[in-house]
DNA sequence: CATTGGTACAACCATACGGTTGTACGGCTC
DNA sequence: GAGCCGTACAACCGTATGGTTGTACCAATG
């Protein structure tokens, strides 16, 4: 599994963004896609600016996007971002399964080896 | 989805650990579970100690574990760690789906509302 | 058009992180 | 048991990160 540098950076940003509990909670809340930055900020024990930064990190990672409604900017989770992360984890699990299969195959092909 | 603090910290460590390309590559290589720290280190353009630190981060996150073979310590990926991450992403996608379902339901129940 | 609500961004600070080198320790091998 | 291989860890350094406060900008509202 060779990962081109650009894709690797995308993965860095996605997993890096998800490595913070506040940001994961923003992702969860933004699934409904109804709150602006100020409303989101009201849920957390930190300044508006701090939450704004978290949102910016999520946006750069492609996990959410903003869209203007009146003077608010509503944050909505981007399903594709989540799926990108999930696909990579799926791929690792697939490699795991392939390894197990290979070991099973070895045992089947040369069962007597174990006794030599 | 209320996440207890301890679990949240686990998720911090898991996603945080995956937010680095070198560490993701170690996870991938360690699926085969054959290499010690020194062998792993030989693949990357950094010191042995740096790789050792990366392995320690992965270990604390529960994504790999070490097991002694002779004087080596072989690193093996822990499937459960990967699954923990995947389950959280699955949960987000499920919330997404539920939201879409709710919206569909609203449209079905009150189709004429849209015209008022 | 003055005001207010919502957002953006710069400057700053403390701490965490990713890397380095150097030293020490445990376990094969001779 | 001397020496070497593989690992562990401490100390250090530069930069990134997560937080703060303060200022500035737009857009709806009166």
XYZ file of C-alpha atoms (C1' of nucleotides) in Angstrom:
292
model
C 0.000 0.000 0.000
C 2.011 2.930 -1.310
C 0.488 6.252 -0.308
C 1.341 9.322 -2.441
C 2.637 12.219 -0.392
C -0.355 14.454 -1.044
C -2.797 11.774 0.073
C -0.648 11.104 3.114
C -0.920 14.779 4.051
C -4.694 14.570 3.668
C -4.692 11.625 6.039
C -2.444 13.530 8.445
C -4.964 16.362 8.538
C -8.012 14.123 8.855
C -6.721 11.922 11.659
C -4.944 14.835 13.285
C -8.200 16.777 13.333
C -10.049 13.827 14.855
C -7.418 13.520 17.588
C -9.082 16.190 19.721
C -12.246 15.578 21.732
C -13.643 19.063 21.139
C -13.242 18.700 17.398
C -14.846 15.262 17.371
C -17.770 16.730 19.262
C -18.052 19.533 16.724
C -18.110 16.936 13.954
C -20.911 15.129 15.760
C -22.949 18.280 16.336
C -22.375 19.518 12.803
C -23.966 16.394 11.374
C -27.282 18.158 11.881
C -25.743 21.167 10.158
C -27.787 23.812 11.926
C -25.432 25.760 14.155
C -23.131 28.659 13.399
C -19.725 29.100 14.997
C -21.074 31.137 17.912
C -23.754 28.559 18.719
C -21.209 25.753 18.577
C -18.874 27.741 20.812
C -21.578 28.070 23.472
C -21.296 24.318 24.167
C -17.643 24.405 25.165
C -15.702 25.880 28.075
C -13.429 27.963 25.887
C -13.444 31.185 23.953
C -15.250 31.777 20.691
C -11.898 32.243 18.946
C -10.645 28.852 20.164
C -13.709 27.107 18.736
C -13.274 29.075 15.551
C -9.757 27.667 15.268
C -11.021 24.130 15.815
C -13.554 24.626 13.048
C -10.796 25.921 10.780
C -8.742 22.775 11.455
C -11.743 20.589 10.625
C -12.379 22.596 7.480
C -8.784 22.250 6.268
C -9.098 18.516 6.868
C -12.253 18.446 4.737
C -14.322 17.109 7.626
C -16.767 20.037 7.681
C -17.638 22.958 5.492
C -19.271 26.306 6.174
C -22.180 27.758 4.335
C -23.603 31.184 4.848
C -27.165 31.677 6.097
C -27.908 35.328 6.729
C -25.087 36.632 8.830
C -24.316 33.246 10.298
C -22.000 30.656 8.822
C -23.510 27.281 9.445
C -21.083 24.388 9.942
C -21.990 21.082 8.380
C -20.113 17.805 8.572
C -18.818 16.470 5.286
C -19.608 12.764 4.972
C -16.861 12.249 2.393
C -14.194 13.296 4.886
C -15.399 10.720 7.382
C -15.498 8.069 4.682
C -11.930 8.809 3.610
C -10.768 8.022 7.144
C -12.928 4.936 7.354
C -11.679 3.598 4.040
C -8.091 3.708 5.232
C -8.970 1.807 8.398
C -10.928 -0.703 6.296
C -7.845 -1.175 4.162
C -5.718 -1.974 7.216
C -8.275 -4.496 8.398
C -8.261 -6.031 4.930
C -4.467 -6.373 5.068
C -4.903 -8.048 8.437
C -7.385 -10.504 6.979
C -5.080 -11.252 4.052
C -2.272 -12.004 6.461
C -4.464 -14.423 8.401
C -5.519 -16.052 5.137
C -1.886 -16.481 4.097
C -1.070 -18.145 7.387
C -4.052 -20.469 7.083
C -2.905 -21.346 3.582
C 0.573 -22.171 4.802
C -0.818 -24.466 7.457
C -3.013 -26.228 4.914
C -0.279 -26.687 2.324
C 2.322 -28.153 4.663
C 0.568 -29.557 7.701
C 3.333 -32.080 8.431
C 6.008 -29.407 8.658
C 4.911 -28.651 12.177
C 6.113 -32.066 13.369
C 9.545 -32.123 11.835
C -23.689 10.276 21.838
C -22.185 11.075 25.220
C -18.563 9.959 25.440
C -17.095 9.333 28.925
C -13.877 11.208 29.536
C -11.711 8.101 29.689
C -13.028 6.846 26.363
C -12.545 10.286 24.872
C -8.894 10.177 25.905
C -8.547 6.761 24.272
C -9.948 8.235 21.081
C -7.586 11.205 21.387
C -4.642 8.825 21.547
C -5.840 6.581 18.730
C -6.635 9.310 16.222
C -3.706 11.386 17.352
C -1.395 8.435 16.758
C -2.854 7.878 13.286
C -2.301 11.529 12.407
C 1.310 10.938 11.437
C 2.335 9.277 8.171
C 5.317 7.452 9.694
C 3.133 5.961 12.405
C 0.461 4.883 9.922
C 3.178 3.171 7.922
C 4.425 1.404 11.035
C 0.875 0.196 11.684
C 0.718 -1.137 8.150
C 4.092 -2.893 8.357
C 3.351 -4.283 11.809
C 0.281 -6.085 10.501
C 2.678 -8.834 9.462
C 4.136 -8.653 12.958
C 7.646 -9.767 12.083
C 9.928 -6.810 12.584
C 11.629 -5.456 15.696
C 12.121 -1.763 16.359
C 15.515 -1.665 14.657
C 14.194 -3.331 11.510
C 11.251 -0.959 11.373
C 13.577 1.982 11.865
C 15.642 0.943 8.837
C 12.712 1.870 6.572
C 12.570 5.510 7.601
C 14.872 8.507 7.164
C 15.182 9.185 10.864
C 17.033 7.910 13.887
C 16.301 4.699 15.696
C 15.240 6.685 18.758
C 12.668 8.658 16.739
C 11.079 5.458 15.455
C 11.163 4.072 18.970
C 9.160 7.091 20.116
C 6.628 6.576 17.333
C 6.210 2.961 18.378
C 5.712 4.094 21.983
C 2.951 6.479 20.870
C 1.248 3.676 18.941
C 1.593 1.370 21.924
C 0.056 3.885 24.324
C -2.822 4.259 21.865
C -3.315 0.488 21.859
C -2.687 0.274 18.130
C 0.302 -2.061 18.407
C 1.925 -4.161 21.053
C 5.422 -5.533 21.503
C 6.320 -9.081 22.201
C 9.764 -10.343 22.951
C 11.508 -12.820 20.641
C 15.073 -13.441 21.764
C 16.649 -10.051 22.190
C 14.311 -8.397 19.723
C 10.927 -6.935 20.518
C 8.617 -7.624 17.642
C 5.929 -5.031 16.968
C 2.504 -6.294 15.982
C -0.560 -4.280 15.053
C -3.509 -4.715 17.369
C -6.684 -5.210 15.346
C -8.876 -4.085 18.237
C -7.288 -0.646 18.236
C -8.071 -0.182 14.572
C -11.616 -1.391 15.133
C -12.159 1.074 17.959
C -11.372 3.911 15.569
C -13.515 2.459 12.836
C -16.483 1.968 15.143
C -16.485 5.650 16.055
C -16.452 6.665 12.394
C -19.228 4.156 11.708
C -21.219 5.760 14.497
C -20.870 9.192 12.902
C -22.010 7.846 9.553
C -24.957 6.238 11.290
C -25.896 9.597 12.836
C -25.677 11.084 9.389
C -27.999 8.464 7.996
C -30.470 9.007 10.835
C -30.508 12.710 10.079
C -31.235 12.054 6.420
C -34.009 9.655 7.440
C -35.542 12.295 9.719
C -35.541 14.811 6.924
C -37.148 12.340 4.535
C -39.766 11.629 7.179
C -40.538 15.322 7.581
C -41.000 15.727 3.853
C -43.325 12.739 3.735
C -45.436 13.796 6.708
C -46.004 17.366 5.644
C -45.441 17.685 1.930
C -47.732 20.718 1.611
C -45.818 22.757 4.173
C -43.276 23.626 1.573
C -45.825 25.710 -0.345
C -47.163 27.865 2.500
C -26.789 55.330 8.975
C -25.825 53.780 13.742
C -26.036 49.721 16.232
C -25.640 45.070 17.134
C -24.748 40.130 16.127
C -21.767 36.920 13.967
C -17.470 36.057 12.053
C -12.437 36.570 10.989
C -7.862 37.205 12.151
C -3.477 38.855 14.349
C -0.426 38.726 18.299
C 0.920 36.486 22.076
C 1.878 32.632 25.567
C 2.585 27.953 27.480
C 2.966 23.402 26.506
C 3.138 19.329 23.428
C 5.415 17.163 19.666
C 8.921 15.312 16.479
C 13.339 15.103 15.958
C 18.345 14.752 17.582
C 22.547 12.745 20.427
C 24.310 10.338 24.280
C 24.188 6.914 27.858
C 22.681 2.589 30.000
C 20.861 -1.954 30.233
C 19.429 -6.849 28.961
C 20.373 -10.972 26.374
C 22.802 -13.772 22.748
C 27.343 -15.546 21.135
C 31.942 -16.698 21.393
C 32.718 -12.903 31.020
C 33.799 -9.756 26.946
C 31.646 -7.934 23.319
C 27.954 -6.940 20.440
C 23.138 -6.415 19.132
C 18.759 -4.614 20.134
C 16.248 -1.822 23.065
C 15.170 1.936 26.476
C 15.384 6.397 28.067
C 17.006 11.116 29.383
C 18.220 15.695 27.907
C 17.874 18.951 24.669
C 16.069 21.884 20.617
C 12.956 24.042 17.182
C 8.415 24.233 15.702
C 3.467 23.200 15.950
C -0.620 23.346 18.682
C -4.320 24.981 21.742
C -5.525 28.456 24.249
C -6.033 33.636 25.324
C -7.307 38.842 24.264
C -8.006 42.519 21.143
C -9.263 44.593 16.808
C -11.718 44.750 12.390
C -15.152 43.535 9.107
C -19.949 42.387 7.180
C -24.662 42.070 7.188
C -29.324 42.387 9.203
C -32.232 45.585 12.104
C -33.980 49.716 14.099
